[in-house]
Amino acid sequence: MLRNQYDTDVMTWSPMGRLFQVEYAMDAVKQGGAAFGLRSRSHVVLASVDRAVSGLSFHQRKIFKIDDRTGVAMAGLAADGRVVLQYLASECINYSFVYESPIPVSRLVARLADKAQACTMLSLKRPYGVGCLVAGTDESGVHLYYNCPSGDYFECQAFAIGSHSQAAKVCLEREFETFNDRPREELIQRALLAITETLRWQGKEFDSSSCTVAILGENEAFHVISRSVIEQLVDSSKAT
Amino acid sequence: MENMFVNPSGECDSKSAADSERTLYPYVTGTSVVAVKYKDGILMASDTGGSYGSTLRYKSVERMKAIGKHSVLGASGEISDFQEILRYLDELILYDNMWDDGNSLGPKEVHNYLNRVMYNRRNKFNPLWNSLVLGGMKNGQKYLGMVSMIGVHFEDNHVATGFGNHLARPILRDEWHEDMSFEEAVKLLEKCMLVLLYRDRSAINKIQIAQVTEAGFKIFQPYALKTFWGFSAFENPSKGAVGTW
C-alpha cells in the first residue's frame, strides 16, 4: 500500500509541492549508521558509528579518503556510497590533472550536488540514498559540507546524520560555536563524545572497533586515526 | 604507401577533407617573447610585429594579453592560433567567474591547462603553432612558465621563446637576479630586446612591455628602442670590395 498518492516516481510532484521519492531517499540516510563532522579553523574531524552485517563480519567502513586533501563520511546505502565516492575521487583527480592544483572544495561539492539533483528529475534514475559529509582543505582554508540526496548542500561548522544522531546533534549544538578555536586534540575529543552519546542513546557502550575517526588539517593529509590512538584518547578523557 | 595513412580522427584512409584542417606550417607569425620575474611580479616584453613569411606585414599586433585577474599570456608563432587560444582561455575564465565563489584560476592552473591543450593537439598531429609564455602573480606568489607547441613545459625565473632562447637567455642567465626593481628589470628586458632587434630578421623596432603584480595587469604603450648604426666598419662599405653596394 502506498504511503502517499504521489510517491510512485520521482517525476511526480505532490499538490503540496513535495517530491516524496526524494524525501524517502533522505529517510534512507536517516536509517543509516550515524556519521558526524566537526570543523575548527585548521582541522576537520569526521567520525562514524559502524555497523556489522552480522556478528561474523567486519564493521562496514563509512569514512573514505578521496585524496590527501579531501575525505568523506557517508550514511545510508553503502552501495550508492561507493558510486558517489568514485565520482568524487574522479573529479578531484581530473581537476588536478588539468590544473596541477587541488579542486576548491566548494566546487567539488557543487558538482556532486548537481549530479544528485539530476537524479531528482529523470524518470530513468532514482535519487542517491546516501548523505555525504565532505571534509576538504583548499586555498581558502578547511571546509565541512553536507551533501543531501536531494541535491542540496551547505557548509557547516558541525553536523550529524544517520540513526540516533539526535543525541549527538544536541551535544554538538551546545558547543559548536567554540569549535573554531579548539585545538586538534580537543576537536577529536568532541567527535568521540558525539559517538559516545549516540551509542548511549542506543543503550550501547563505546567500542573502538565499531567506530571510525578521521582527521584532515591545513597541513595534515586526510587519514583515519588508528584504533590504539582512539583508545588512548578515550582513556585519557575518562581519567580527567 | 602515401595513400594509406591514419588521419587525425584515427581512421585509416587516403587523402580526406580532414587533412586540409591540420596545421602543417604557420602563416602569420610573431617573433620572440621575453619575460622575467622581478620584485613585485612579472615583466614581459615582445615586439608588435606579425610577419607573413619574410615580409614584415603587420606592425601593430599585440602579442601579450591579460588572462583573468592574475596572469598574462605572451605568444610567438602563428597569430591566428594565439587568437584561438585566447578564445579557449576566455571561455575558461568565464566559467571560472560564473562560479562566483571567491575562488579563481591562478597562473599555475592556466599554465597547466594550456599545457594540456597544446599536448593534446600535438597528439592529434594538429598543433597550435605557438610558444606560449604564461606569467602571473597570485597571493604573493610569482609564477612564470612556458609551453611549447609540442607540449614541453617548465617554470623558471626567466623565459624566452624563439630567437629569444638563443640571444636573450644567455644575457638573462648572467644578469638576472632575485628581487630586481622595476627599473632594473625593464632595462634588462630592453637590453635583450635590443639584441633581438639587431639580430632577429623578423623583429621590428616597436616593443611593448606588460606587467603583472598583485594589483593586476598593465600593458604599456609601444615604443621604439634606440639603435646605433654608426660603427666605423659600416662607414665605407665598399672599402674592402670595390663596386659592392
Coordinates of C-alpha atoms in Angstrom, one line a residue:
Chain A
M1 CA 0.0 0.0 0.0
L2 CA 1.4 3.4 -1.0
R3 CA 2.1 5.8 1.9
N4 CA 1.1 8.6 -0.4
Q5 CA -0.8 9.0 -3.6
Y6 CA 2.0 10.9 -5.3
D7 CA 5.1 8.9 -4.4
T8 CA 5.2 6.4 -7.3
D9 CA 8.1 8.0 -9.0
V10 CA 10.4 11.0 -8.7
M11 CA 8.8 12.7 -11.6
T12 CA 5.6 13.4 -9.7
W13 CA 5.0 16.4 -7.5
S14 CA 2.5 16.3 -4.7
P15 CA -0.1 19.0 -4.6
M16 CA 1.7 20.4 -1.6
G17 CA 4.9 20.9 -3.7
R18 CA 6.8 17.9 -2.3
L19 CA 8.8 15.2 -4.1
F20 CA 8.2 12.2 -2.0
Q21 CA 10.7 9.9 -3.6
V22 CA 13.4 12.5 -2.8
E23 CA 12.2 12.7 0.8
Y24 CA 12.2 8.9 1.0
A25 CA 15.8 9.0 -0.1
M26 CA 16.6 11.3 2.8
D27 CA 14.9 8.8 5.1
A28 CA 17.3 6.2 3.8
V29 CA 20.1 8.4 5.1
K30 CA 18.3 8.7 8.5
Q31 CA 18.2 4.9 8.7
G32 CA 21.9 4.5 8.1
G33 CA 24.6 4.3 10.8
A34 CA 25.5 7.7 12.3
A35 CA 28.2 9.9 10.9
F36 CA 29.5 13.2 12.3
G37 CA 31.7 16.1 11.1
L38 CA 33.3 18.9 13.2
R39 CA 35.4 21.8 11.9
S40 CA 37.8 24.1 13.6
R41 CA 39.8 26.9 11.9
S42 CA 42.5 24.5 10.9
H43 CA 41.1 21.0 11.1
V44 CA 38.1 18.9 10.2
V45 CA 37.2 15.7 12.1
L46 CA 34.9 13.0 10.6
A47 CA 33.6 10.3 12.8
S48 CA 31.2 7.4 12.3
V49 CA 29.4 4.6 14.1
D50 CA 30.0 1.5 12.0
R51 CA 27.6 -1.4 11.7
A52 CA 28.3 -5.0 11.1
V53 CA 26.0 -7.1 8.9
S54 CA 26.3 -10.0 11.3
G55 CA 28.5 -11.0 14.3
L56 CA 30.8 -12.7 11.9
S57 CA 31.5 -9.9 9.6
F58 CA 33.7 -6.8 10.0
H59 CA 32.2 -3.4 10.6
Q60 CA 31.5 -1.7 7.4
R61 CA 33.6 1.4 6.6
K62 CA 31.8 4.6 6.1
I63 CA 34.7 7.1 6.0
F64 CA 36.8 7.3 2.9
K65 CA 39.7 9.3 1.7
I66 CA 39.1 11.0 -1.6
D67 CA 42.6 12.4 -1.9
D68 CA 45.2 13.8 0.5
R69 CA 43.1 17.0 0.9
T70 CA 39.6 15.6 1.0
G71 CA 37.6 12.9 2.7
V72 CA 34.0 11.9 3.1
A73 CA 31.8 10.2 5.7
M74 CA 28.6 8.7 4.4
A75 CA 25.3 7.5 5.8
G76 CA 22.7 5.5 4.0
L77 CA 23.0 2.9 1.2
A78 CA 26.6 1.8 1.2
A79 CA 26.4 0.7 -2.4
D80 CA 25.3 4.2 -3.5
G81 CA 28.1 5.5 -1.3
R82 CA 30.7 3.6 -3.4
V83 CA 29.5 5.1 -6.6
V84 CA 29.5 8.6 -5.1
L85 CA 33.0 8.1 -3.7
Q86 CA 34.2 7.0 -7.1
Y87 CA 32.7 10.1 -8.6
L88 CA 34.3 12.4 -6.1
A89 CA 37.7 10.8 -6.5
S90 CA 37.4 11.0 -10.2
E91 CA 36.5 14.7 -10.1
C92 CA 39.4 15.5 -7.8
I93 CA 42.0 13.7 -9.9
N94 CA 40.7 15.1 -13.2
Y95 CA 40.9 18.7 -11.9
S96 CA 44.4 18.0 -10.5
F97 CA 45.5 16.6 -13.8
V98 CA 44.3 19.6 -15.9
Y99 CA 45.2 22.4 -13.5
E100 CA 48.1 20.9 -11.4
S101 CA 46.2 22.2 -8.4
P102 CA 43.7 20.8 -5.9
I103 CA 40.0 21.4 -6.7
P104 CA 38.4 24.0 -4.5
V105 CA 36.1 22.1 -2.1
S106 CA 33.1 24.2 -2.8
R107 CA 33.3 23.3 -6.5
L108 CA 33.7 19.6 -5.8
V109 CA 30.6 19.5 -3.6
A110 CA 28.6 21.7 -6.1
R111 CA 29.4 19.1 -8.8
L112 CA 28.2 16.3 -6.5
A113 CA 25.1 18.2 -5.8
D114 CA 24.4 18.8 -9.5
K115 CA 24.8 15.0 -10.0
A116 CA 22.4 14.3 -7.2
Q117 CA 19.9 16.9 -8.5
A118 CA 19.9 15.3 -11.9
C119 CA 18.6 12.1 -10.3
T120 CA 15.6 14.0 -8.9
M121 CA 14.3 14.9 -12.3
L122 CA 15.0 11.9 -14.6
S123 CA 12.4 9.1 -14.9
L124 CA 15.2 6.6 -15.5
K125 CA 17.1 7.3 -12.3
R126 CA 16.3 7.3 -8.6
P127 CA 17.9 9.7 -6.1
Y128 CA 21.1 8.5 -4.4
G129 CA 20.3 7.0 -1.0
V130 CA 23.4 8.4 0.7
G131 CA 24.2 11.6 2.6
C132 CA 27.8 12.8 2.5
L133 CA 29.8 14.8 4.9
V134 CA 32.6 16.1 2.8
A135 CA 35.7 17.4 4.6
G136 CA 38.3 19.3 2.5
T137 CA 41.0 21.8 2.5
D138 CA 41.9 24.3 -0.2
E139 CA 43.4 27.8 -0.6
S140 CA 40.6 29.4 1.4
G141 CA 41.0 27.1 4.4
V142 CA 39.3 23.9 5.7
H143 CA 35.7 23.2 5.0
L144 CA 33.0 20.8 6.0
Y145 CA 30.0 20.4 3.7
Y146 CA 26.9 18.2 3.9
N147 CA 25.5 16.9 0.6
C148 CA 21.9 15.7 0.6
P149 CA 20.3 13.1 -1.8
S150 CA 18.1 16.0 -2.8
G151 CA 20.9 17.9 -4.4
D152 CA 21.1 20.4 -1.6
Y153 CA 24.4 21.1 0.0
F154 CA 25.6 23.5 2.7
E155 CA 28.7 24.3 4.6
C156 CA 28.7 23.6 8.3
Q157 CA 30.7 24.0 11.5
A158 CA 29.4 20.7 12.7
F159 CA 26.9 18.2 11.5
A160 CA 25.4 14.8 12.5
I161 CA 23.5 12.4 10.2
G162 CA 22.2 8.9 10.5
S163 CA 20.2 6.9 13.0
H164 CA 20.3 8.0 16.7
S165 CA 22.3 11.0 15.7
Q166 CA 19.9 13.3 17.5
A167 CA 21.7 12.9 20.8
A168 CA 25.0 13.9 19.1
K169 CA 23.3 16.8 17.4
V170 CA 22.2 18.1 20.8
C171 CA 25.7 18.0 22.2
L172 CA 27.2 19.5 19.1
E173 CA 24.7 22.3 19.1
R174 CA 25.7 23.2 22.6
E175 CA 29.3 23.6 21.7
F176 CA 29.8 24.3 18.0
E177 CA 30.4 28.0 18.5
T178 CA 33.6 27.2 20.3
F179 CA 34.9 24.8 17.7
N180 CA 36.8 27.3 15.5
D181 CA 39.3 27.9 18.2
R182 CA 39.6 24.4 19.6
P183 CA 43.0 22.7 19.2
R184 CA 43.2 19.5 17.2
E185 CA 43.0 17.1 20.1
E186 CA 40.0 18.7 21.7
L187 CA 38.2 18.5 18.3
I188 CA 38.8 14.8 18.2
Q189 CA 37.6 14.5 21.8
R190 CA 34.4 16.3 20.8
A191 CA 33.9 13.8 18.0
L192 CA 34.4 10.9 20.4
L193 CA 31.8 12.5 22.7
A194 CA 29.4 12.6 19.8
I195 CA 29.9 8.9 19.1
T196 CA 29.6 8.0 22.8
E197 CA 26.3 10.0 23.1
T198 CA 24.9 8.2 20.1
L199 CA 25.8 4.8 21.3
R200 CA 24.4 5.6 24.8
W201 CA 21.1 6.5 23.2
Q202 CA 21.1 3.0 21.7
G203 CA 22.0 1.5 25.1
K204 CA 25.5 0.6 24.0
E205 CA 28.9 1.2 25.4
F206 CA 31.7 2.9 23.4
D207 CA 33.6 0.3 21.4
S208 CA 36.6 1.4 19.4
S209 CA 36.2 -1.5 17.0
S210 CA 32.8 -0.2 15.8
C211 CA 33.7 3.4 15.2
T212 CA 36.0 5.3 13.0
V213 CA 37.5 8.7 13.4
A214 CA 39.4 10.6 10.7
I215 CA 41.1 13.9 10.6
L216 CA 42.2 16.4 8.0
G217 CA 44.1 19.6 8.6
E218 CA 45.5 22.6 6.6
N219 CA 48.9 20.9 6.9
E220 CA 47.8 17.4 7.7
A221 CA 46.7 14.9 5.0
F222 CA 43.4 13.2 5.4
H223 CA 43.9 10.0 7.4
V224 CA 41.9 7.6 9.6
I225 CA 43.1 7.7 13.2
S226 CA 44.3 4.4 14.4
R227 CA 42.3 2.3 17.0
S228 CA 45.1 2.5 19.6
V229 CA 45.2 6.3 19.5
I230 CA 41.4 6.4 19.8
E231 CA 41.6 4.1 22.8
Q232 CA 44.3 6.3 24.4
L233 CA 42.2 9.4 23.9
V234 CA 39.1 7.8 25.4
D235 CA 41.1 6.6 28.4
S236 CA 42.7 10.0 28.9
S237 CA 39.3 11.7 28.8
K238 CA 37.9 9.2 31.3
A239 CA 40.8 10.0 33.6
T240 CA 40.1 13.7 33.6
Chain B
M1 CA 52.3 3.9 -49.4
E2 CA 51.4 7.6 -49.1
N3 CA 47.8 6.7 -49.9
M4 CA 47.3 4.8 -46.8
F5 CA 47.8 6.7 -43.6
V6 CA 46.0 7.5 -40.4
N7 CA 44.1 10.8 -40.4
P8 CA 43.6 12.9 -37.3
S9 CA 40.3 11.3 -36.4
G10 CA 42.1 8.0 -36.2
E11 CA 40.6 6.5 -39.4
C12 CA 42.9 4.9 -41.9
D13 CA 42.2 6.3 -45.4
S14 CA 43.7 8.1 -48.3
K15 CA 43.6 11.9 -48.6
S16 CA 40.4 13.2 -46.9
A17 CA 38.9 16.6 -46.2
A18 CA 40.1 16.4 -42.6
D19 CA 43.7 16.8 -43.8
S20 CA 43.1 20.3 -45.0
E21 CA 42.2 21.2 -41.4
R22 CA 45.5 20.2 -39.9
T23 CA 48.2 22.8 -39.2
L24 CA 51.2 22.0 -41.4
Y25 CA 53.0 25.3 -41.3
P26 CA 52.4 28.7 -39.8
Y27 CA 51.5 31.8 -41.9
V28 CA 51.4 35.0 -39.9
T29 CA 53.9 34.7 -37.1
G30 CA 55.1 36.7 -34.2
T31 CA 58.7 36.5 -33.0
S32 CA 60.3 36.3 -29.6
V33 CA 58.7 36.9 -26.2
V34 CA 61.0 37.5 -23.2
A35 CA 59.8 37.5 -19.6
V36 CA 61.4 37.8 -16.2
K37 CA 60.3 37.6 -12.5
Y38 CA 61.1 40.8 -10.6
K39 CA 60.5 42.1 -7.1
D40 CA 56.8 42.9 -7.5
G41 CA 55.8 40.3 -10.1
I42 CA 56.4 39.5 -13.7
L43 CA 57.6 41.7 -16.6
M44 CA 57.1 40.5 -20.2
A45 CA 58.3 42.1 -23.4
S46 CA 57.6 41.5 -27.1
D47 CA 57.6 43.4 -30.3
T48 CA 54.3 44.2 -32.1
G49 CA 55.2 42.6 -35.4
G50 CA 53.4 40.0 -37.4
S51 CA 55.5 38.5 -40.2
Y52 CA 54.0 36.9 -43.3
G53 CA 56.9 34.7 -44.2
S54 CA 59.8 37.1 -44.8
T55 CA 57.6 40.2 -45.1
L56 CA 57.1 42.3 -42.0
R57 CA 53.5 42.7 -42.8
Y58 CA 51.6 43.7 -39.6
K59 CA 53.2 46.2 -37.3
S60 CA 50.7 46.6 -34.5
V61 CA 50.0 43.1 -33.3
E62 CA 49.6 42.9 -29.5
R63 CA 51.1 39.5 -28.6
M64 CA 50.6 39.7 -24.8
K65 CA 47.2 39.6 -23.2
A66 CA 45.8 39.5 -19.7
I67 CA 44.2 36.3 -18.6
G68 CA 41.7 36.6 -15.7
K69 CA 42.9 38.7 -12.7
H70 CA 46.3 37.1 -12.1
S71 CA 48.0 36.2 -15.4
V72 CA 49.5 37.4 -18.6
L73 CA 50.0 35.3 -21.7
G74 CA 52.6 36.1 -24.4
A75 CA 52.8 34.1 -27.6
S76 CA 55.1 33.7 -30.5
G77 CA 54.3 31.7 -33.6
E78 CA 51.1 31.6 -35.6
I79 CA 49.0 34.6 -34.6
S80 CA 45.6 33.0 -35.6
D81 CA 46.4 30.1 -33.2
F82 CA 47.2 32.6 -30.5
Q83 CA 43.8 34.2 -31.1
E84 CA 42.2 30.7 -30.8
I85 CA 44.0 30.1 -27.6
L86 CA 42.7 33.4 -26.3
R87 CA 39.1 32.2 -27.1
Y88 CA 39.7 29.0 -25.2
L89 CA 41.0 30.9 -22.2
D90 CA 38.2 33.4 -22.4
E91 CA 35.7 30.6 -22.0
L92 CA 37.8 29.1 -19.2
I93 CA 37.9 32.3 -17.3
L94 CA 34.2 33.0 -17.9
Y95 CA 33.2 29.7 -16.4
D96 CA 35.6 30.3 -13.5
N97 CA 34.0 33.7 -12.9
M98 CA 30.5 32.2 -13.1
W99 CA 31.1 30.1 -10.0
D100 CA 31.3 33.4 -8.2
D101 CA 32.6 31.6 -5.1
G102 CA 35.7 33.6 -4.2
N103 CA 38.0 31.1 -5.9
S104 CA 39.8 32.0 -9.1
L105 CA 42.2 30.2 -11.5
G106 CA 45.7 31.4 -10.9
P107 CA 48.7 31.4 -13.3
K108 CA 49.7 27.8 -12.3
E109 CA 46.3 26.5 -13.2
V110 CA 46.2 28.4 -16.5
H111 CA 49.7 27.2 -17.4
N112 CA 48.8 23.6 -16.9
Y113 CA 45.5 24.0 -18.7
L114 CA 47.4 25.4 -21.7
N115 CA 49.9 22.5 -21.5
R116 CA 47.0 20.0 -21.7
V117 CA 45.6 21.8 -24.7
M118 CA 48.9 22.0 -26.5
Y119 CA 49.9 18.4 -25.8
N120 CA 46.5 17.0 -26.9
R121 CA 46.6 19.0 -30.1
R122 CA 50.1 17.7 -30.7
N123 CA 48.9 14.1 -30.2
K124 CA 46.3 14.6 -32.9
F125 CA 49.0 15.9 -35.3
N126 CA 47.2 19.3 -35.5
P127 CA 49.3 21.6 -33.3
L128 CA 48.6 25.1 -32.2
W129 CA 51.8 26.6 -33.7
N130 CA 52.8 28.7 -30.7
S131 CA 55.3 29.0 -28.0
L132 CA 53.5 30.4 -25.0
V133 CA 54.8 32.3 -22.0
L134 CA 52.5 32.4 -19.0
G135 CA 53.3 34.7 -16.2
G136 CA 51.3 35.8 -13.2
M137 CA 51.0 36.6 -9.5
K138 CA 48.6 35.2 -7.0
N139 CA 48.5 35.5 -3.2
G140 CA 52.1 36.9 -3.2
Q141 CA 53.4 34.0 -5.3
K142 CA 55.1 34.8 -8.6
Y143 CA 54.8 32.3 -11.4
L144 CA 56.5 32.2 -14.8
G145 CA 56.2 29.3 -17.2
M146 CA 56.5 28.3 -20.8
V147 CA 54.6 25.9 -23.1
S148 CA 55.9 24.9 -26.5
M149 CA 53.8 23.7 -29.4
I150 CA 54.5 20.1 -28.7
G151 CA 53.6 20.4 -25.0
V152 CA 57.1 20.8 -23.5
H153 CA 56.5 22.9 -20.4
F154 CA 58.5 24.2 -17.5
E155 CA 58.8 27.1 -15.0
D156 CA 61.7 29.4 -14.5
N157 CA 62.8 32.8 -13.2
H158 CA 63.2 34.0 -16.8
V159 CA 61.9 32.5 -20.1
A160 CA 62.0 33.4 -23.7
T161 CA 60.6 32.0 -27.0
G162 CA 62.1 31.5 -30.4
F163 CA 65.2 33.5 -31.0
G164 CA 65.0 34.9 -27.5
N165 CA 66.1 31.5 -26.3
H166 CA 69.4 31.8 -28.1
L167 CA 70.0 35.5 -27.8
A168 CA 68.2 36.7 -24.7
R169 CA 68.5 33.9 -22.2
P170 CA 72.3 33.9 -22.1
I171 CA 72.1 37.6 -21.1
L172 CA 69.4 36.8 -18.5
R173 CA 71.4 33.9 -17.1
D174 CA 74.3 36.3 -16.4
E175 CA 72.4 39.4 -15.3
W176 CA 69.1 38.3 -13.8
H177 CA 69.0 38.2 -10.0
E178 CA 66.3 37.8 -7.4
D179 CA 64.2 40.8 -6.5
M180 CA 65.1 43.2 -9.2
S181 CA 63.4 46.6 -9.1
F182 CA 61.0 47.6 -11.9
E183 CA 63.6 49.9 -13.5
E184 CA 66.4 47.3 -13.4
A185 CA 64.1 44.6 -14.9
V186 CA 62.9 47.0 -17.7
K187 CA 66.5 47.8 -18.5
L188 CA 67.4 44.2 -18.7
L189 CA 64.4 43.4 -20.9
E190 CA 65.3 46.3 -23.2
K191 CA 68.9 45.0 -23.4
C192 CA 67.5 41.6 -24.6
M193 CA 65.1 43.2 -27.0
L194 CA 67.8 45.3 -28.5
V195 CA 70.0 42.3 -29.3
L196 CA 66.9 40.7 -30.8
L197 CA 66.2 43.8 -32.9
Y198 CA 69.7 43.8 -34.2
R199 CA 70.0 40.1 -34.9
D200 CA 66.4 38.7 -35.5
R201 CA 65.3 39.3 -39.0
S202 CA 61.6 39.2 -38.0
A203 CA 61.9 41.7 -35.2
I204 CA 60.6 45.3 -35.6
N205 CA 61.5 48.3 -33.6
K206 CA 58.2 48.7 -31.8
I207 CA 58.2 46.9 -28.5
Q208 CA 55.7 46.6 -25.7
I209 CA 56.1 45.7 -22.0
A210 CA 53.5 44.0 -19.9
Q211 CA 53.5 43.9 -16.2
V212 CA 51.6 41.7 -13.7
T213 CA 51.7 42.4 -10.0
E214 CA 49.4 41.6 -7.1
A215 CA 47.5 44.7 -8.1
G216 CA 46.8 43.4 -11.5
F217 CA 47.8 43.6 -15.2
K218 CA 49.2 46.6 -17.0
I219 CA 50.4 46.9 -20.6
F220 CA 52.5 49.9 -21.6
Q221 CA 52.2 51.8 -24.8
P222 CA 54.5 50.5 -27.6
Y223 CA 57.8 52.4 -28.0
A224 CA 61.0 52.2 -30.1
L225 CA 64.4 51.3 -28.8
K226 CA 67.4 53.5 -29.6
T227 CA 69.7 51.8 -32.0
F228 CA 73.2 52.7 -33.0
W229 CA 74.5 52.1 -36.5
G230 CA 77.5 54.5 -36.5
F231 CA 80.1 51.8 -36.4
S232 CA 83.3 52.7 -38.3
A233 CA 83.1 49.4 -40.1
F234 CA 79.8 50.5 -41.7
E235 CA 81.2 53.8 -42.8
N236 CA 82.8 52.8 -46.1
P237 CA 81.2 49.5 -47.0
S238 CA 83.0 49.2 -50.4
K239 CA 86.4 49.7 -48.8
G240 CA 87.4 46.1 -49.0
A241 CA 85.4 45.3 -52.1
V242 CA 85.2 47.9 -54.8
G243 CA 81.9 48.0 -56.7
T244 CA 79.9 46.5 -53.9
W245 CA 76.8 48.1 -52.6

